[in-house]
GROMACS .gro file of C-alpha atoms in nm:
model
  329
    1UNK     CA    1  12.885   7.465  11.044
    2UNK     CA    2  13.259   7.463  10.988
    3UNK     CA    3  13.454   7.771  10.953
    4UNK     CA    4  13.438   7.732  10.588
    5UNK     CA    5  13.102   7.777  10.635
    6UNK     CA    6  13.187   8.109  10.777
    7UNK     CA    7  13.345   8.246  10.520
    8UNK     CA    8  13.019   8.183  10.287
    9UNK     CA    9  12.821   8.458  10.245
   10UNK     CA   10  12.427   8.388  10.325
   11UNK     CA   11  12.088   8.544  10.142
   12UNK     CA   12  12.016   8.869  10.308
   13UNK     CA   13  11.581   9.008  10.273
   14UNK     CA   14  11.458   9.280  10.402
   15UNK     CA   15  11.125   9.143  10.573
   16UNK     CA   16  10.914   9.450  10.640
   17UNK     CA   17  10.975   9.785  10.531
   18UNK     CA   18  10.852   9.973  10.880
   19UNK     CA   19  11.006  10.268  10.848
   20UNK     CA   20  11.019  10.226  11.241
   21UNK     CA   21  11.232  10.505  11.491
   22UNK     CA   22  11.393  10.255  11.683
   23UNK     CA   23  11.296   9.882  11.656
   24UNK     CA   24  11.480   9.620  11.896
   25UNK     CA   25  11.455   9.306  12.087
   26UNK     CA   26  11.384   9.073  11.869
   27UNK     CA   27  11.200   8.744  12.058
   28UNK     CA   28  11.049   8.414  11.949
   29UNK     CA   29  10.818   8.274  12.109
   30UNK     CA   30  10.821   7.885  11.978
   31UNK     CA   31  10.535   7.795  12.134
   32UNK     CA   32  10.275   7.970  11.910
   33UNK     CA   33  10.547   7.991  11.657
   34UNK     CA   34  10.581   8.410  11.660
   35UNK     CA   35  10.820   8.645  11.653
   36UNK     CA   36  10.809   8.970  11.877
   37UNK     CA   37  10.974   9.302  11.888
   38UNK     CA   38  10.968   9.636  11.973
   39UNK     CA   39  10.960  10.031  11.801
   40UNK     CA   40  11.059  10.176  12.189
   41UNK     CA   41  10.993  10.566  12.018
   42UNK     CA   42  10.722  10.452  11.818
   43UNK     CA   43  10.528  10.281  12.171
   44UNK     CA   44  10.521   9.933  11.944
   45UNK     CA   45  10.498   9.590  12.002
   46UNK     CA   46  10.511   9.433  11.689
   47UNK     CA   47  10.434   9.074  11.601
   48UNK     CA   48  10.544   8.887  11.274
   49UNK     CA   49  10.419   8.526  11.179
   50UNK     CA   50  10.682   8.380  10.896
   51UNK     CA   51  10.482   8.132  10.762
   52UNK     CA   52  10.356   8.304  10.482
   53UNK     CA   53  10.104   8.006  10.417
   54UNK     CA   54   9.916   8.080  10.750
   55UNK     CA   55   9.504   8.219  10.727
   56UNK     CA   56   9.718   8.486  11.075
   57UNK     CA   57   9.756   8.823  10.996
   58UNK     CA   58  10.154   8.835  10.876
   59UNK     CA   59  10.252   9.172  11.049
   60UNK     CA   60  10.054   9.319  11.393
   61UNK     CA   61  10.126   9.558  11.583
   62UNK     CA   62  10.000   9.690  11.930
   63UNK     CA   63  10.083  10.093  12.110
   64UNK     CA   64  10.183  10.075  12.491
   65UNK     CA   65  10.159  10.332  12.723
   66UNK     CA   66  10.546  10.457  12.744
   67UNK     CA   67  10.827  10.413  12.498
   68UNK     CA   68  10.915   9.997  12.597
   69UNK     CA   69  11.315   9.899  12.601
   70UNK     CA   70  11.278   9.499  12.582
   71UNK     CA   71  10.992   9.218  12.619
   72UNK     CA   72  11.013   8.890  12.726
   73UNK     CA   73  10.766   8.517  12.729
   74UNK     CA   74  10.557   8.462  13.023
   75UNK     CA   75  10.400   8.137  13.041
   76UNK     CA   76  10.057   8.262  12.899
   77UNK     CA   77  10.223   8.294  12.503
   78UNK     CA   78   9.933   8.605  12.511
   79UNK     CA   79  10.094   8.833  12.805
   80UNK     CA   80  10.484   8.922  12.766
   81UNK     CA   81  10.669   9.098  13.066
   82UNK     CA   82  10.726   9.468  12.953
   83UNK     CA   83  11.063   9.686  13.022
   84UNK     CA   84  10.886  10.055  13.011
   85UNK     CA   85  11.088  10.367  13.127
   86UNK     CA   86  11.087  10.261  13.526
   87UNK     CA   87  10.823   9.939  13.584
   88UNK     CA   88  10.855   9.568  13.459
   89UNK     CA   89  10.529   9.489  13.415
   90UNK     CA   90  10.235   9.239  13.220
   91UNK     CA   91  10.074   9.367  12.905
   92UNK     CA   92   9.825   9.167  12.748
   93UNK     CA   93   9.867   9.168  12.380
   94UNK     CA   94   9.521   9.038  12.311
   95UNK     CA   95   9.363   9.309  12.559
   96UNK     CA   96   9.600   9.565  12.418
   97UNK     CA   97   9.617   9.700  12.839
   98UNK     CA   98   9.874   9.659  13.136
   99UNK     CA   99   9.737   9.413  13.322
  100UNK     CA  100  10.042   9.506  13.678
  101UNK     CA  101  10.311   9.626  13.812
  102UNK     CA  102  10.548   9.361  13.864
  103UNK     CA  103  10.872   9.610  13.993
  104UNK     CA  104  11.000   9.977  13.957
  105UNK     CA  105  11.278  10.122  13.984
  106UNK     CA  106  11.361  10.324  14.249
  107UNK     CA  107  11.347  10.793  14.210
  108UNK     CA  108  11.716  10.804  14.229
  109UNK     CA  109  11.785  10.558  13.973
  110UNK     CA  110  11.685  10.880  13.762
  111UNK     CA  111  11.384  10.979  13.631
  112UNK     CA  112  11.369  11.213  13.366
  113UNK     CA  113  11.549  11.144  13.072
  114UNK     CA  114  11.511  10.774  13.168
  115UNK     CA  115  11.363  10.470  12.979
  116UNK     CA  116  11.491  10.051  13.018
  117UNK     CA  117  11.702   9.942  12.751
  118UNK     CA  118  11.805   9.569  12.669
  119UNK     CA  119  11.668   9.279  12.850
  120UNK     CA  120  11.567   8.941  12.784
  121UNK     CA  121  11.465   8.618  13.007
  122UNK     CA  122  11.762   8.365  13.097
  123UNK     CA  123  11.735   8.019  13.081
  124UNK     CA  124  11.622   7.997  13.469
  125UNK     CA  125  11.321   8.196  13.408
  126UNK     CA  126  11.462   8.513  13.545
  127UNK     CA  127  11.425   8.897  13.395
  128UNK     CA  128  11.776   9.105  13.375
  129UNK     CA  129  11.807   9.438  13.189
  130UNK     CA  130  11.907   9.802  13.139
  131UNK     CA  131  11.797  10.089  13.171
  132UNK     CA  132  11.992  10.419  13.013
  133UNK     CA  133  11.968  10.801  12.960
  134UNK     CA  134  11.814  10.842  12.622
  135UNK     CA  135  12.121  11.072  12.498
  136UNK     CA  136  12.240  10.737  12.423
  137UNK     CA  137  12.589  10.792  12.295
  138UNK     CA  138  12.609  11.136  12.460
  139UNK     CA  139  12.612  11.008  12.811
  140UNK     CA  140  12.821  11.147  12.992
  141UNK     CA  141  12.702  11.194  13.361
  142UNK     CA  142  12.419  10.965  13.259
  143UNK     CA  143  12.432  10.711  13.503
  144UNK     CA  144  12.302  10.379  13.440
  145UNK     CA  145  12.169  10.039  13.563
  146UNK     CA  146  12.161   9.690  13.508
  147UNK     CA  147  11.992   9.493  13.665
  148UNK     CA  148  11.759   9.162  13.770
  149UNK     CA  149  11.451   9.127  13.894
  150UNK     CA  150  11.327   8.911  14.175
  151UNK     CA  151  11.007   8.874  14.089
  152UNK     CA  152  10.750   8.738  14.369
  153UNK     CA  153  10.445   8.556  14.359
  154UNK     CA  154  10.118   8.772  14.450
  155UNK     CA  155  10.116   8.877  14.736
  156UNK     CA  156  10.551   8.877  14.764
  157UNK     CA  157  10.727   9.229  14.709
  158UNK     CA  158  10.898   9.212  14.371
  159UNK     CA  159  11.233   9.427  14.325
  160UNK     CA  160  11.483   9.509  14.072
  161UNK     CA  161  11.807   9.451  14.209
  162UNK     CA  162  12.035   9.609  14.043
  163UNK     CA  163  12.384   9.422  13.895
  164UNK     CA  164  12.566   9.712  13.807
  165UNK     CA  165  12.595  10.033  13.799
  166UNK     CA  166  12.575  10.326  13.857
  167UNK     CA  167  12.887  10.297  13.766
  168UNK     CA  168  13.040   9.968  13.680
  169UNK     CA  169  12.852  10.027  13.349
  170UNK     CA  170  12.768  10.291  13.063
  171UNK     CA  171  12.516  10.144  12.783
  172UNK     CA  172  12.358   9.854  12.923
  173UNK     CA  173  12.237   9.643  12.592
  174UNK     CA  174  12.252   9.313  12.387
  175UNK     CA  175  12.257   8.983  12.619
  176UNK     CA  176  12.219   8.590  12.564
  177UNK     CA  177  12.312   8.227  12.786
  178UNK     CA  178  12.554   7.956  12.714
  179UNK     CA  179  12.414   7.729  12.932
  180UNK     CA  180  12.613   7.386  12.904
  181UNK     CA  181  12.872   7.605  12.985
  182UNK     CA  182  12.709   7.760  13.258
  183UNK     CA  183  12.820   8.160  13.138
  184UNK     CA  184  12.634   8.440  12.994
  185UNK     CA  185  12.777   8.759  12.699
  186UNK     CA  186  12.655   9.082  12.775
  187UNK     CA  187  12.772   9.425  12.589
  188UNK     CA  188  12.834   9.751  12.716
  189UNK     CA  189  12.778  10.006  12.436
  190UNK     CA  190  12.994  10.284  12.538
  191UNK     CA  191  13.316  10.260  12.713
  192UNK     CA  192  13.290  10.650  12.931
  193UNK     CA  193  13.666  10.747  12.831
  194UNK     CA  194  13.698  10.696  12.482
  195UNK     CA  195  13.637  10.953  12.154
  196UNK     CA  196  13.494  10.818  11.938
  197UNK     CA  197  13.295  10.567  12.153
  198UNK     CA  198  13.382  10.211  12.148
  199UNK     CA  199  13.126   9.916  12.398
  200UNK     CA  200  13.267   9.563  12.589
  201UNK     CA  201  13.153   9.239  12.510
  202UNK     CA  202  13.183   9.098  12.804
  203UNK     CA  203  13.155   8.734  12.987
  204UNK     CA  204  13.009   8.659  13.350
  205UNK     CA  205  12.960   8.348  13.525
  206UNK     CA  206  12.622   8.285  13.635
  207UNK     CA  207  12.404   8.098  13.895
  208UNK     CA  208  12.164   7.778  13.801
  209UNK     CA  209  11.915   8.073  13.697
  210UNK     CA  210  12.171   8.239  13.474
  211UNK     CA  211  12.182   8.537  13.686
  212UNK     CA  212  12.598   8.650  13.722
  213UNK     CA  213  12.764   8.549  14.017
  214UNK     CA  214  12.957   8.829  14.022
  215UNK     CA  215  13.012   9.149  13.753
  216UNK     CA  216  13.346   9.293  13.908
  217UNK     CA  217  13.545   9.382  13.592
  218UNK     CA  218  13.822   9.264  13.755
  219UNK     CA  219  13.695   8.921  13.992
  220UNK     CA  220  13.705   8.582  13.856
  221UNK     CA  221  13.363   8.516  13.745
  222UNK     CA  222  13.393   8.815  13.494
  223UNK     CA  223  13.635   8.813  13.152
  224UNK     CA  224  13.698   9.073  12.853
  225UNK     CA  225  13.530   8.888  12.557
  226UNK     CA  226  13.589   9.246  12.295
  227UNK     CA  227  13.571   9.613  12.243
  228UNK     CA  228  13.447   9.688  11.893
  229UNK     CA  229  13.422  10.087  11.842
  230UNK     CA  230  13.406  10.326  11.562
  231UNK     CA  231  13.781  10.312  11.486
  232UNK     CA  232  13.770  10.004  11.378
  233UNK     CA  233  13.413   9.846  11.311
  234UNK     CA  234  13.242  10.225  11.233
  235UNK     CA  235  12.988  10.093  11.547
  236UNK     CA  236  12.936   9.976  11.892
  237UNK     CA  237  12.808   9.642  11.979
  238UNK     CA  238  12.418   9.649  12.073
  239UNK     CA  239  12.185   9.336  12.045
  240UNK     CA  240  12.318   9.028  12.063
  241UNK     CA  241  12.223   8.646  12.058
  242UNK     CA  242  12.423   8.314  12.015
  243UNK     CA  243  12.425   8.081  11.728
  244UNK     CA  244  12.407   7.648  11.815
  245UNK     CA  245  12.756   7.662  11.922
  246UNK     CA  246  12.746   7.922  12.170
  247UNK     CA  247  12.943   8.201  11.896
  248UNK     CA  248  12.838   8.521  11.954
  249UNK     CA  249  12.621   8.690  11.667
  250UNK     CA  250  12.589   9.114  11.764
  251UNK     CA  251  12.505   9.387  11.616
  252UNK     CA  252  12.707   9.714  11.518
  253UNK     CA  253  12.510   9.982  11.518
  254UNK     CA  254  12.660  10.249  11.334
  255UNK     CA  255  12.855   9.966  11.164
  256UNK     CA  256  12.626   9.883  10.890
  257UNK     CA  257  12.663   9.546  11.013
  258UNK     CA  258  12.627   9.208  11.197
  259UNK     CA  259  12.945   9.041  11.317
  260UNK     CA  260  12.968   8.720  11.489
  261UNK     CA  261  13.247   8.667  11.733
  262UNK     CA  262  13.420   8.409  11.900
  263UNK     CA  263  13.379   8.412  12.232
  264UNK     CA  264  13.688   8.245  12.384
  265UNK     CA  265  13.951   8.418  12.089
  266UNK     CA  266  13.744   8.740  11.998
  267UNK     CA  267  13.820   8.683  11.696
  268UNK     CA  268  13.562   8.829  11.400
  269UNK     CA  269  13.430   8.482  11.194
  270UNK     CA  270  13.178   8.668  11.010
  271UNK     CA  271  13.034   9.003  10.857
  272UNK     CA  272  12.699   9.058  10.728
  273UNK     CA  273  12.653   9.317  10.545
  274UNK     CA  274  12.339   9.554  10.556
  275UNK     CA  275  12.210   9.831  10.367
  276UNK     CA  276  12.179  10.027  10.621
  277UNK     CA  277  12.331  10.168  10.921
  278UNK     CA  278  12.265  10.087  11.238
  279UNK     CA  279  12.131   9.769  11.332
  280UNK     CA  280  12.048   9.727  11.648
  281UNK     CA  281  11.985   9.353  11.787
  282UNK     CA  282  11.938   8.989  11.629
  283UNK     CA  283  11.759   8.692  11.720
  284UNK     CA  284  11.685   8.361  11.597
  285UNK     CA  285  11.390   8.246  11.520
  286UNK     CA  286  11.120   7.993  11.284
  287UNK     CA  287  11.079   7.645  11.318
  288UNK     CA  288  11.397   7.498  11.333
  289UNK     CA  289  11.529   7.890  11.449
  290UNK     CA  290  11.780   7.883  11.131
  291UNK     CA  291  11.657   8.273  11.025
  292UNK     CA  292  11.831   8.572  11.218
  293UNK     CA  293  11.652   8.825  11.254
  294UNK     CA  294  11.751   9.137  11.230
  295UNK     CA  295  11.668   9.497  11.417
  296UNK     CA  296  11.716   9.859  11.298
  297UNK     CA  297  11.630  10.178  11.368
  298UNK     CA  298  11.553  10.494  11.133
  299UNK     CA  299  11.941  10.640  11.009
  300UNK     CA  300  11.750  10.930  10.885
  301UNK     CA  301  11.904  10.818  10.481
  302UNK     CA  302  11.728  10.716  10.174
  303UNK     CA  303  11.811  10.401  10.238
  304UNK     CA  304  11.535  10.125  10.132
  305UNK     CA  305  11.483   9.920  10.506
  306UNK     CA  306  11.647  10.146  10.766
  307UNK     CA  307  11.366  10.100  11.081
  308UNK     CA  308  11.292   9.765  10.935
  309UNK     CA  309  11.317   9.393  11.023
  310UNK     CA  310  11.570   9.171  10.808
  311UNK     CA  311  11.681   8.863  10.785
  312UNK     CA  312  11.934   8.661  10.696
  313UNK     CA  313  12.017   8.281  10.626
  314UNK     CA  314  12.293   8.108  10.595
  315UNK     CA  315  12.308   7.725  10.554
  316UNK     CA  316  12.412   7.529  10.853
  317UNK     CA  317  12.381   7.834  11.071
  318UNK     CA  318  12.074   7.816  11.373
  319UNK     CA  319  12.056   7.949  11.686
  320UNK     CA  320  12.129   7.849  12.043
  321UNK     CA  321  11.765   7.851  12.188
  322UNK     CA  322  11.467   7.969  12.155
  323UNK     CA  323  11.340   8.314  12.419
  324UNK     CA  324  11.314   8.169  12.712
  325UNK     CA  325  11.019   8.213  12.956
  326UNK     CA  326  11.064   8.410  13.284
  327UNK     CA  327  10.855   8.285  13.615
  328UNK     CA  328  10.799   8.406  13.922
  329UNK     CA  329  11.051   8.293  14.149
   0.00000   0.00000   0.00000
């Protein structure tokens, strides 16, 4: 796909007009051809079968016991790794119940008003994700953490180990990996010192499991890709994914857009304009990863599709990889 191809506009469609509160975290399970995503405050896991000819229900939803920040695949397609307020759990979709708790965050990292936000499974099977305060952009004095899960097999003690925090990250958000280059990208959506707010896309060098080697912003293993903010883009970087050529696609929450960013130069290459103001995340899905699905939150407007799931197709565009599978170490 050439730069000229990115100058064209693709096909945008409203897939599910759910009127959800805060849709997030789309995950494509290529084994069963299903897209999972969550409604964080609605405490729901949604599942979409994009095959319109399928005999299965096109869309199903399952209630979870707490606000759910994100989900990840496991070796059993019916069991998801789920990040709740403090705990990482295994959730059985068929039984609609938590199977067991894997690990939980310490109380000193925040209890009241805190929850997990965006997170994903690395190419090596490791969960990485962050927690935030529910006040979102108004987080003065409310410190966040960004973790990796040290998941031990049954009988071992699993732990959530901080990668950033409490002052190294403000609002941990989207992430994805270019495993050919040995790097990952990460959105910190809010920078404390900026008013109106802006966020930063970071690049971190990783080990063979996809875990950042060092997250110090001035160290040799970290690089700032781009700062995006309300003044320049109208919104802040939220969820992200990579296309088949390693370019970054990130939702601009508040900016009515998903943008494609060159990870080397930081230049904007493509912009998907949405009729709703608050896209939250995006993921490539479908048999050939050629459909970009976009989640949104309810912006309290009369706009059709706010709090819904959207899709976008552009000839030649496809994703880097299907979602990875979490594995105990």
